[in-house]
PDB file of C-alpha atoms in Angstrom:
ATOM      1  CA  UNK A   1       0.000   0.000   0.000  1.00  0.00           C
ATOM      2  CA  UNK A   2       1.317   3.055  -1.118  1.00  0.00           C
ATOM      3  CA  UNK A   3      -0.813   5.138   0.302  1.00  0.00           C
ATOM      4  CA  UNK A   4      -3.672   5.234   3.106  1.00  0.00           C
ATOM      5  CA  UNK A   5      -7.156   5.616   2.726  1.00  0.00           C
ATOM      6  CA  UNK A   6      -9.076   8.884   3.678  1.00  0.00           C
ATOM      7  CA  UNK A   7     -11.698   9.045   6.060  1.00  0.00           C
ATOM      8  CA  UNK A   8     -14.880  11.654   4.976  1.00  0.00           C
ATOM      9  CA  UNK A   9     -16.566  12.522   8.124  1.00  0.00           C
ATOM     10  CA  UNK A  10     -19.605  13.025   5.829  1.00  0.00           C
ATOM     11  CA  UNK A  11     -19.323   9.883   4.111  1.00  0.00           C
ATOM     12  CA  UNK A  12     -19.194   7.705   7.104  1.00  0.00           C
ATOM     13  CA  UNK A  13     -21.837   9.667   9.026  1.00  0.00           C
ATOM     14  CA  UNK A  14     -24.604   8.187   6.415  1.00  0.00           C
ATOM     15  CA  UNK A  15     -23.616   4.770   7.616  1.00  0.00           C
ATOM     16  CA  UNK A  16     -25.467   3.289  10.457  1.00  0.00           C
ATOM     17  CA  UNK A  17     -23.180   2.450  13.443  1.00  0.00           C
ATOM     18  CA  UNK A  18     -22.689  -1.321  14.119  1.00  0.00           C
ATOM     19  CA  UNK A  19     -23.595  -2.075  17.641  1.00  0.00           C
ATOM     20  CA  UNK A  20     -21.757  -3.692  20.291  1.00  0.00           C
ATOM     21  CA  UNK A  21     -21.539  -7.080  19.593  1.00  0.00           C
ATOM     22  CA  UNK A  22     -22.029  -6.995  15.808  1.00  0.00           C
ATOM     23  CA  UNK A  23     -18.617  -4.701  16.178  1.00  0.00           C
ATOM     24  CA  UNK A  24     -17.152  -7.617  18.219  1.00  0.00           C
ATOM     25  CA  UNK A  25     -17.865 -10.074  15.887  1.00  0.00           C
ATOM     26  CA  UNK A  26     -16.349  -8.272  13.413  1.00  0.00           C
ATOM     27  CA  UNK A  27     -13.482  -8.057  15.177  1.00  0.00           C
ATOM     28  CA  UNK A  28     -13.048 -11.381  16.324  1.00  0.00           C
ATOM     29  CA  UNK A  29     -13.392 -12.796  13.021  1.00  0.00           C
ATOM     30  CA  UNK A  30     -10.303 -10.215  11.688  1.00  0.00           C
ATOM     31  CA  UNK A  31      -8.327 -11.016  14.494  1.00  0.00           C
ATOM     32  CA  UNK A  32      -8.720 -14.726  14.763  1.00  0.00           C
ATOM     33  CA  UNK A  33      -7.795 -15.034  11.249  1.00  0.00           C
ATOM     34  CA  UNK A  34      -5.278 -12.058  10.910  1.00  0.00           C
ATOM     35  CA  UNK A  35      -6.552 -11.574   7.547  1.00  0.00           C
ATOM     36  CA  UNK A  36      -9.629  -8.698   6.594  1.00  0.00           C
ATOM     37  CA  UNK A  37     -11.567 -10.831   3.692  1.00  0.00           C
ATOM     38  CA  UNK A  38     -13.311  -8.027   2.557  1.00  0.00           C
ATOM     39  CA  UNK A  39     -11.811  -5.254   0.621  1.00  0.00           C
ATOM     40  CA  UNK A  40     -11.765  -1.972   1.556  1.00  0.00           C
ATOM     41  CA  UNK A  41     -14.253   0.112  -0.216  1.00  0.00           C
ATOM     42  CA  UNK A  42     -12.760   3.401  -1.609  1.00  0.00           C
ATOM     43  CA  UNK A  43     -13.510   6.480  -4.082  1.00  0.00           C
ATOM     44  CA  UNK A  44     -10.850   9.006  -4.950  1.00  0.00           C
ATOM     45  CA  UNK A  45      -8.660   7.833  -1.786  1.00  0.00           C
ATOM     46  CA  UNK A  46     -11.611   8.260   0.368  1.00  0.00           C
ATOM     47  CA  UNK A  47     -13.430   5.269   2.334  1.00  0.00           C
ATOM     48  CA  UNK A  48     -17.128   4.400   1.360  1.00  0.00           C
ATOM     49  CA  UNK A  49     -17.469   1.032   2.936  1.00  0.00           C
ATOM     50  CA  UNK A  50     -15.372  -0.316   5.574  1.00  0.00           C
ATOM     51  CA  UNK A  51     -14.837   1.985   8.163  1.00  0.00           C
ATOM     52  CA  UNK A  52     -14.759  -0.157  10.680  1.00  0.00           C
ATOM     53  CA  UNK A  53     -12.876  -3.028   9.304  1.00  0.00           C
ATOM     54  CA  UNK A  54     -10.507  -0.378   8.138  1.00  0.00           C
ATOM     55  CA  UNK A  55      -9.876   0.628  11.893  1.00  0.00           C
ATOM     56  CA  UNK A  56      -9.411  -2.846  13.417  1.00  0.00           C
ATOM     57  CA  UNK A  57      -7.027  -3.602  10.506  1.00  0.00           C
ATOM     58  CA  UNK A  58      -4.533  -0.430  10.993  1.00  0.00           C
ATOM     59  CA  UNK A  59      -5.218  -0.992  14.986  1.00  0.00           C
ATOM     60  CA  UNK A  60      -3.486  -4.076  14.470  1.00  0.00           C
ATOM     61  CA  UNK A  61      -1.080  -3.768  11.950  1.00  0.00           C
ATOM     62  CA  UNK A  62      -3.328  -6.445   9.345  1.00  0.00           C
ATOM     63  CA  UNK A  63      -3.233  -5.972   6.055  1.00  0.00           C
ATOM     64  CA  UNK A  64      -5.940  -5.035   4.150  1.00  0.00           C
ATOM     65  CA  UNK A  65      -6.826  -4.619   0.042  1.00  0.00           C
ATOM     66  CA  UNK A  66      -8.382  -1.407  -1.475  1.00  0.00           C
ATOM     67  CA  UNK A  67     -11.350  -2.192  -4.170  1.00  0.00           C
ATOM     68  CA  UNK A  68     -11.470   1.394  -5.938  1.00  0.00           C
ATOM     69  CA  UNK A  69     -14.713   2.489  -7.482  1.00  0.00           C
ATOM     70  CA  UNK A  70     -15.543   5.502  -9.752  1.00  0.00           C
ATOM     71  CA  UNK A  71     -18.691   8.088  -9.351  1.00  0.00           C
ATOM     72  CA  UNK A  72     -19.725  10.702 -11.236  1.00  0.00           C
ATOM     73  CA  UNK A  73     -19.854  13.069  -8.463  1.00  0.00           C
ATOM     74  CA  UNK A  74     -20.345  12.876  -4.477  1.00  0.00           C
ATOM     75  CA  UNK A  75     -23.840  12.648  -4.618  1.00  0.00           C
ATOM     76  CA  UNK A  76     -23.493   9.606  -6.629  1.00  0.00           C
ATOM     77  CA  UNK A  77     -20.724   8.305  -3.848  1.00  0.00           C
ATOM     78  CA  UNK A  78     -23.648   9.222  -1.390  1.00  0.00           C
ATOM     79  CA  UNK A  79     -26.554   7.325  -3.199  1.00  0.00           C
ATOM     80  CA  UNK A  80     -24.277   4.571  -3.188  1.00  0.00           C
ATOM     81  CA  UNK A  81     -23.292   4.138   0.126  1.00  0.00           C
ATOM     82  CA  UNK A  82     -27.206   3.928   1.101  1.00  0.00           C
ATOM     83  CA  UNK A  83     -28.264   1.764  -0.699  1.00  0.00           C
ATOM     84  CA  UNK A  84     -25.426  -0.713   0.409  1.00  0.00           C
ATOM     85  CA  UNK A  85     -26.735   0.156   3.808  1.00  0.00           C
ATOM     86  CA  UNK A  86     -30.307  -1.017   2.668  1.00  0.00           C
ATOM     87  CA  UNK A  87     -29.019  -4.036   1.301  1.00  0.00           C
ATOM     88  CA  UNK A  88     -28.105  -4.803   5.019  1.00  0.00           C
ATOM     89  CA  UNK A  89     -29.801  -7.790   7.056  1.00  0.00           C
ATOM     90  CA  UNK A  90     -29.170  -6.436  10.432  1.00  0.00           C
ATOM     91  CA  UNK A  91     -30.700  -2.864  10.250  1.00  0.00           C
ATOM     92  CA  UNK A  92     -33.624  -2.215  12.267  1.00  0.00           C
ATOM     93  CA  UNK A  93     -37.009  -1.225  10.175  1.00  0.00           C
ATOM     94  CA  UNK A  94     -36.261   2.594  12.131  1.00  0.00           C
ATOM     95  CA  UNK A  95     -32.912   2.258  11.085  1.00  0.00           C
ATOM     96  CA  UNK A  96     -33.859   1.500   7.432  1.00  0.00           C
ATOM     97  CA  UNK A  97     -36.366   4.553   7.298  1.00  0.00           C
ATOM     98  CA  UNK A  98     -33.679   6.798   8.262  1.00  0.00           C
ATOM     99  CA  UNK A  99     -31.354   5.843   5.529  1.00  0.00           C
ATOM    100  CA  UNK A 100     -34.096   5.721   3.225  1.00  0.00           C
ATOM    101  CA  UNK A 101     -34.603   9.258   4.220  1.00  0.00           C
ATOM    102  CA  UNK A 102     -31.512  10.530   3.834  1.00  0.00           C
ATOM    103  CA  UNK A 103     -31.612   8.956   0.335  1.00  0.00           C
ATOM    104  CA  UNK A 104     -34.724  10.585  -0.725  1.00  0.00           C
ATOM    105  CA  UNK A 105     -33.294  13.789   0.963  1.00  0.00           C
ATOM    106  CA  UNK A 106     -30.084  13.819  -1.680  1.00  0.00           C
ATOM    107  CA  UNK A 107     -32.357  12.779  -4.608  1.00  0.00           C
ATOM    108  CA  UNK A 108     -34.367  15.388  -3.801  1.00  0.00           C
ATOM    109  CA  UNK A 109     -31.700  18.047  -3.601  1.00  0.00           C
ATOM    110  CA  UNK A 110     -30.286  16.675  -7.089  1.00  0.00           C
ATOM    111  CA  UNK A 111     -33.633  17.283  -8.467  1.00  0.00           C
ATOM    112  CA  UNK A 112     -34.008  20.522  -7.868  1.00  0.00           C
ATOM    113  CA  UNK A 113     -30.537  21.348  -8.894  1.00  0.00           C
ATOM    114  CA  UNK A 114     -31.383  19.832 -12.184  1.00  0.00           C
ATOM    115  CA  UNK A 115     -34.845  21.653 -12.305  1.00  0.00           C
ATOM    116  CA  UNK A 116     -32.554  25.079 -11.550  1.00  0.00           C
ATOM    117  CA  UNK A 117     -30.178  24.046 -14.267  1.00  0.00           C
ATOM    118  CA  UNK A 118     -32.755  23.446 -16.986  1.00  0.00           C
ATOM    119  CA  UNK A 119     -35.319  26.609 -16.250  1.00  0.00           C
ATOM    120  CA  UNK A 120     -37.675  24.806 -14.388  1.00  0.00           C
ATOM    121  CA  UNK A 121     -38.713  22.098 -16.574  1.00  0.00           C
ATOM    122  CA  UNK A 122     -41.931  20.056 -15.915  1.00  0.00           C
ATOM    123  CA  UNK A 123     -39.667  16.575 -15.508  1.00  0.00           C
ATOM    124  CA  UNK A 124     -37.498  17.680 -12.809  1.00  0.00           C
ATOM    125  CA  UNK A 125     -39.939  19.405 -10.909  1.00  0.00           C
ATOM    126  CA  UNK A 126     -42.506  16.010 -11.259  1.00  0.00           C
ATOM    127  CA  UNK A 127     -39.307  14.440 -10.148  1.00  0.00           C
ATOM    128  CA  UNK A 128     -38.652  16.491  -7.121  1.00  0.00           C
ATOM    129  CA  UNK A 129     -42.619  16.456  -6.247  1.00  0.00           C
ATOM    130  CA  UNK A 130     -42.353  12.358  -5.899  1.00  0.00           C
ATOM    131  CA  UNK A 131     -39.381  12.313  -3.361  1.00  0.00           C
ATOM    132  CA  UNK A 132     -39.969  15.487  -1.187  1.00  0.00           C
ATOM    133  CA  UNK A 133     -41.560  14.993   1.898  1.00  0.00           C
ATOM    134  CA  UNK A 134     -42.631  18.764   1.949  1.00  0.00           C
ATOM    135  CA  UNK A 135     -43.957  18.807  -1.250  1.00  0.00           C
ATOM    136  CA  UNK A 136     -46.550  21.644  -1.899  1.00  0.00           C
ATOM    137  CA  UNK A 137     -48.371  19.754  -4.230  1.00  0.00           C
ATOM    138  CA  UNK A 138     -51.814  17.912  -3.330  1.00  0.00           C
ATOM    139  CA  UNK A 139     -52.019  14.536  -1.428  1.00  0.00           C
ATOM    140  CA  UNK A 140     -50.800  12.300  -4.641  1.00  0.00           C
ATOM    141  CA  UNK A 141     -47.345  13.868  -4.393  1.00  0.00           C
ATOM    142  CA  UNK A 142     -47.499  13.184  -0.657  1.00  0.00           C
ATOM    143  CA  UNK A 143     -48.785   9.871  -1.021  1.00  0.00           C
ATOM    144  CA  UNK A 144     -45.803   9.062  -3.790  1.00  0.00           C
ATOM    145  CA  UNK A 145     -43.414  10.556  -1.238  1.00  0.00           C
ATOM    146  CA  UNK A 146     -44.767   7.759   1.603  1.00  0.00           C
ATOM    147  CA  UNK A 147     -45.082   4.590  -0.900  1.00  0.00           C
ATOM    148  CA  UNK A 148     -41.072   5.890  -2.575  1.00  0.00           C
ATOM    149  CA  UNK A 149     -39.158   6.108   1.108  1.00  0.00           C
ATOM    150  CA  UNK A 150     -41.544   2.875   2.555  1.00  0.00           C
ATOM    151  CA  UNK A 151     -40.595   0.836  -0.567  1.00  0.00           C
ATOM    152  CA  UNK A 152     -36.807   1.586  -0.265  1.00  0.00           C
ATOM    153  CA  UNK A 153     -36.788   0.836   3.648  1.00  0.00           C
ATOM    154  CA  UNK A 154     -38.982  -2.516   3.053  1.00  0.00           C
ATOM    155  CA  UNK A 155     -41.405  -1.514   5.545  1.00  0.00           C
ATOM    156  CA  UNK A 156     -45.490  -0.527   5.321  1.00  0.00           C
ATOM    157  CA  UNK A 157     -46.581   2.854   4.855  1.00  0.00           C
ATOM    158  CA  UNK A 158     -48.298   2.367   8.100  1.00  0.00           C
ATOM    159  CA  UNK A 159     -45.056   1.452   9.806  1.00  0.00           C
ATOM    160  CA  UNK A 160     -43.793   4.750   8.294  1.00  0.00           C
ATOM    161  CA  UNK A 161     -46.097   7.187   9.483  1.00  0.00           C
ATOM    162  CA  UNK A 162     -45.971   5.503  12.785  1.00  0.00           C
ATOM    163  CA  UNK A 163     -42.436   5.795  12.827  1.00  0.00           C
ATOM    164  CA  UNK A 164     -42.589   9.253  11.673  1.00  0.00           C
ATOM    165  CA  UNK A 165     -45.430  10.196  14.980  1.00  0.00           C
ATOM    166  CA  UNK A 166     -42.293   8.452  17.307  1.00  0.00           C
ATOM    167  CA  UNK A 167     -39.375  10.487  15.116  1.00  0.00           C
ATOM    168  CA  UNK A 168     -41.478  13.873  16.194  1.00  0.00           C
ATOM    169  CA  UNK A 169     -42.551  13.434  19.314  1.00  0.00           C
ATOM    170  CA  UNK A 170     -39.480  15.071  20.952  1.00  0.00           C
ATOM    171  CA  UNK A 171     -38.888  11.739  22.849  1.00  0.00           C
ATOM    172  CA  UNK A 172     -34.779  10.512  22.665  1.00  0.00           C
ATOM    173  CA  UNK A 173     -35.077   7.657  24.935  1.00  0.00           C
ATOM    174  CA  UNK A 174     -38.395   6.357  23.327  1.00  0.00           C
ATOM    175  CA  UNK A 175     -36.290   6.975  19.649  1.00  0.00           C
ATOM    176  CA  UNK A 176     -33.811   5.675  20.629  1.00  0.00           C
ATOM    177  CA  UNK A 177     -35.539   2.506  21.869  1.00  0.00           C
ATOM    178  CA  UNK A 178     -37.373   1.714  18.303  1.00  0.00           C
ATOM    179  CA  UNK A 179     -34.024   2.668  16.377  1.00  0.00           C
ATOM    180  CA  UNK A 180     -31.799  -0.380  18.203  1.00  0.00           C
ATOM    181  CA  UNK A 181     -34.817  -2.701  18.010  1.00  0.00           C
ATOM    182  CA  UNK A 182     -35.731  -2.411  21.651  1.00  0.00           C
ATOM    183  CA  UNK A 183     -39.158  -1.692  20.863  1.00  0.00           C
ATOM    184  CA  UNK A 184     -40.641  -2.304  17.810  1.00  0.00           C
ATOM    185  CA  UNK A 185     -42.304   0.558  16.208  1.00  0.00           C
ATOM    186  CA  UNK A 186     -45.880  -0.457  16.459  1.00  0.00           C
ATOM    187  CA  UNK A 187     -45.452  -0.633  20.025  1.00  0.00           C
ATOM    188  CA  UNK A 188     -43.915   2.750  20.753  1.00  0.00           C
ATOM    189  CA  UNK A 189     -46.319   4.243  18.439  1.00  0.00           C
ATOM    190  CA  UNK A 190     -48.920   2.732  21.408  1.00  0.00           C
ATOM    191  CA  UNK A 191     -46.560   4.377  23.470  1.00  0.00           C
ATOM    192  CA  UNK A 192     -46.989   8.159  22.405  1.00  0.00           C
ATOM    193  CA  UNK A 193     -50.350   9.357  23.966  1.00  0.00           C
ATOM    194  CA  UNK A 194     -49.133   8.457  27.260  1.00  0.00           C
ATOM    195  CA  UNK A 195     -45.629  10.115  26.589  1.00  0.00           C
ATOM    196  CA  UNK A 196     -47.040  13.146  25.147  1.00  0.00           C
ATOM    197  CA  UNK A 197     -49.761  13.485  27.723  1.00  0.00           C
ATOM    198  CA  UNK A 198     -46.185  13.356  30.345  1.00  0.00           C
ATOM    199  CA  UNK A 199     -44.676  16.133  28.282  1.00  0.00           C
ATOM    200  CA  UNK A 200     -48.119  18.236  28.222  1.00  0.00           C
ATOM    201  CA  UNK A 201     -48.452  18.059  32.009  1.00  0.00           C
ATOM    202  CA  UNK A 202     -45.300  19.089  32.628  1.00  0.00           C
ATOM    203  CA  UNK A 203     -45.089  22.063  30.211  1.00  0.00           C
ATOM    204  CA  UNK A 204     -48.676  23.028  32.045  1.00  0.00           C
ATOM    205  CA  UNK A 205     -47.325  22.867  35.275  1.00  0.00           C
ATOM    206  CA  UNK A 206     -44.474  25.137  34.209  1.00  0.00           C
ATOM    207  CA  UNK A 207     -46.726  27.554  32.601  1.00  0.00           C
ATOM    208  CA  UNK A 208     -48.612  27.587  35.601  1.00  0.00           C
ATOM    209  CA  UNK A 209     -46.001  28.656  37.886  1.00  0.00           C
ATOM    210  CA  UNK A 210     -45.014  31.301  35.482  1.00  0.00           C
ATOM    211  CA  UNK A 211     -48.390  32.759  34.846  1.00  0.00           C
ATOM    212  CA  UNK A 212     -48.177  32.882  38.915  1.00  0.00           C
ATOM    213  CA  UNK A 213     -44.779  34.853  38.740  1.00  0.00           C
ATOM    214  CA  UNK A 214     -45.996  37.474  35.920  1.00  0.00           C
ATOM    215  CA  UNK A 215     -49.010  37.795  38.453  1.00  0.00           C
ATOM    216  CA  UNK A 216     -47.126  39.067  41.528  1.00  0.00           C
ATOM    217  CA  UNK A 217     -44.204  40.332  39.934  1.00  0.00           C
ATOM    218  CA  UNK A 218     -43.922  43.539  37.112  1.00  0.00           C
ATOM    219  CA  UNK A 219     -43.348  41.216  33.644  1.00  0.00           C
ATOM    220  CA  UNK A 220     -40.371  43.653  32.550  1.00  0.00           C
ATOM    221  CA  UNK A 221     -38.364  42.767  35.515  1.00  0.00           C
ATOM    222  CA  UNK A 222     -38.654  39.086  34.650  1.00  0.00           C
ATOM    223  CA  UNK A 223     -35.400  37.292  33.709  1.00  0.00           C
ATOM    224  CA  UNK A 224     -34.523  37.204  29.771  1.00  0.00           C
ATOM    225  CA  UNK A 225     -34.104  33.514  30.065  1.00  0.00           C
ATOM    226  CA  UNK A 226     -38.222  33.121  32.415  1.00  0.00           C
ATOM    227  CA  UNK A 227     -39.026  35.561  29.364  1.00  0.00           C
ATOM    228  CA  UNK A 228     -38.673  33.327  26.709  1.00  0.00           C
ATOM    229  CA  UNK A 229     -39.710  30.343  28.534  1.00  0.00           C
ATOM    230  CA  UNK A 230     -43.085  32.176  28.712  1.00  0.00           C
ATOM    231  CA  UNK A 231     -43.140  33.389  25.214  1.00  0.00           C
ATOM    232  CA  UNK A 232     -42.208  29.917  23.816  1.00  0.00           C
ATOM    233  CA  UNK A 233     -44.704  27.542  26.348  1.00  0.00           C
ATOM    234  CA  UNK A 234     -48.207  28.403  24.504  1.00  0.00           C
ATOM    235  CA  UNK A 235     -46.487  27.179  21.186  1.00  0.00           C
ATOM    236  CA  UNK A 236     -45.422  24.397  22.772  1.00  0.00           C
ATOM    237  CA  UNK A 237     -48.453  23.288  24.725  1.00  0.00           C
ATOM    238  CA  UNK A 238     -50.518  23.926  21.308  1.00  0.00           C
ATOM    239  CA  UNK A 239     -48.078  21.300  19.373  1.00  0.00           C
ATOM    240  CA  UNK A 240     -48.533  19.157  22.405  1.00  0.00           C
ATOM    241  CA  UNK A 241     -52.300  19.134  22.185  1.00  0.00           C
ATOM    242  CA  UNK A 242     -52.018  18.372  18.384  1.00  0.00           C
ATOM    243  CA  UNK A 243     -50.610  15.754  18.121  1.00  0.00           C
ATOM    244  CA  UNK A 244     -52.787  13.906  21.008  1.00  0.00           C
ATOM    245  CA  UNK A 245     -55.537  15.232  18.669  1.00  0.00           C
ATOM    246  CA  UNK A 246     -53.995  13.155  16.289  1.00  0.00           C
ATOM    247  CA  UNK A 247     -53.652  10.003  18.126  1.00  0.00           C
ATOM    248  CA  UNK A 248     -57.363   9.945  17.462  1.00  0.00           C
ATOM    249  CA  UNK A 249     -57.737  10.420  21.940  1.00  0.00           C
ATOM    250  CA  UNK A 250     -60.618  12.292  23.346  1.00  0.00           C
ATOM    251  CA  UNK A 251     -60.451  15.913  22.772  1.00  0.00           C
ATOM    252  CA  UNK A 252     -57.618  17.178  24.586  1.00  0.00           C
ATOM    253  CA  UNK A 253     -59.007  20.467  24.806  1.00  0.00           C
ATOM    254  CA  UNK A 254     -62.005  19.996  26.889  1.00  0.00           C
ATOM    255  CA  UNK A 255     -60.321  19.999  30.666  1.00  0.00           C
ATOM    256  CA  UNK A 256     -58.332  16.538  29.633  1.00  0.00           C
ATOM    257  CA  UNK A 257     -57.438  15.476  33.159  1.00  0.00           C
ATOM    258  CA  UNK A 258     -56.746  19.052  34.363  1.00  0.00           C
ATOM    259  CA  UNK A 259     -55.405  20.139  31.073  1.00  0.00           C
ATOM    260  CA  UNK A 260     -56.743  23.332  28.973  1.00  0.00           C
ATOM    261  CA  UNK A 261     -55.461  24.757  25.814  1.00  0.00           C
ATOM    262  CA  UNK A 262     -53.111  27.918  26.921  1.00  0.00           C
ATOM    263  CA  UNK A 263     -54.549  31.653  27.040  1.00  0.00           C
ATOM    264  CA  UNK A 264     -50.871  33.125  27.550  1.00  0.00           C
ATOM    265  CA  UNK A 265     -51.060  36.784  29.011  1.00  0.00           C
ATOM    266  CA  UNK A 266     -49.505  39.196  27.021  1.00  0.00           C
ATOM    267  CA  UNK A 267     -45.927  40.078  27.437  1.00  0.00           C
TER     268      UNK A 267
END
């Protein structure tokens, strides 16, 4: 080897971590055999598959062979290295939606660079409607967006919009959970009235206590930091509500154990 290979923090960000014992399998079998099997994955100089068998090999002095490849361009390097990610056996479905995403994310971005490039034309922009998930076009576009990013992750368009509900429901540990198979994502989807109705309490009983502090204290003294707290709680409270409106629950708004939609006071 002449030469070695570059790491692209980019690059090896799209690629799902392997977890603990999937890394230590990889390991042992390296190690055990002091030979790495598979070839190290590269484009211009730069690692696109292999990362980690790239860092037990140089950890332990092993030698390792480089397989270049040739792209048109890093998009193309980026396309690539997802879909050797979906070809995987041991993602999680979560896992699978996200790099689905972040596929239909770059195709989406080429699109509209091509659309710039050619004035707009009707192909590109039909192009870009199908893939982007924020699409202003009517419910078909939408509805090609779901059945394009649920076909490449091999998972139901139910299972995606459930997964989507857990993605944005501000919940890490529940996230995190579904992504590294803990709970499967029909289950946490059960999961979110209960979670959201623990957030919603919680952001009530803080806007509460600060409706109580504007009322015994001039609002213009308040701290900056109580300040925005205030200001940003009614938003909050009101995405809160929506999206237990949306889990189909009895109307949220109508004294839900305690719980009333915000009237903030003026600040």
């Amino acid at each position: 080897m002449t030469s070695l290979p570059i790491i692209d923090p980019e690059f090896e960000g799209l690629i799902p971590p392997l977890n603990t014992d999937e890394h230590k399998q990889l390991e042992h079998n390296i190690l055990s055999s002091r030979k790495c099997f598979d070839a190290i994955i590269t484009w211009e100089g730069i690692i696109i598959d292999g990362h980690n068998r790239y860092a037990i090999c140089v950890d332990n002095g092993i030698e390792f062979s480089i397989k270049e490849m040739d792209f048109p361009s890093r998009d193309a390097v980026k396309v690539w290295i997802l879909d050797n990610q979906l070809a995987r056996r041991n993602l999680t479905d979560a896992m699978r939606i996200e790099v689905a995403l972040l596929k239909s994310n770059i195709l989406r971005k080429k699109a509209q660079k091509r659309q710039s490039r050619a004035g707009g034309d009707r192909t590109s922009a039909k192009y870009e409607g199908a893939l982007s998930s924020e699409s202003s076009k009517p419910k078909t576009a939408s509805v090609d967006v779901r059945k394009t990013i649920a076909g490449e992750a091999g998972v139901s368009e139910g299972n995606l919009s459930n997964y989507m509900q857990v993605r944005a429901s501000n919940n890490p540990q529940l996230l995190d959970h579904v992504q590294s198979g803990k709970l499967k994502i029909g289950t946490a989807h059960r999961l979110l009235p209960k979670e959201i109705m623990k957030q919603l309490r919680k952001a009530d009983k803080d806007y509460s206590y600060l409706e109580r502090v504007i009322a015994a204290n001039n609002c213009n003294d308040l701290p900056p930091e109580t300040r925005n707290k205030l200001t940003q709680l009614p938003t909050l409270l009101q995405e809160l509500l929506e999206k237990l409106e949306g889990e189909n629950t009895s109307d949220p708004t109508q004294n839900q154990k305690g719980i009333q939609k915000p009237n903030p006071a003026p600040i």
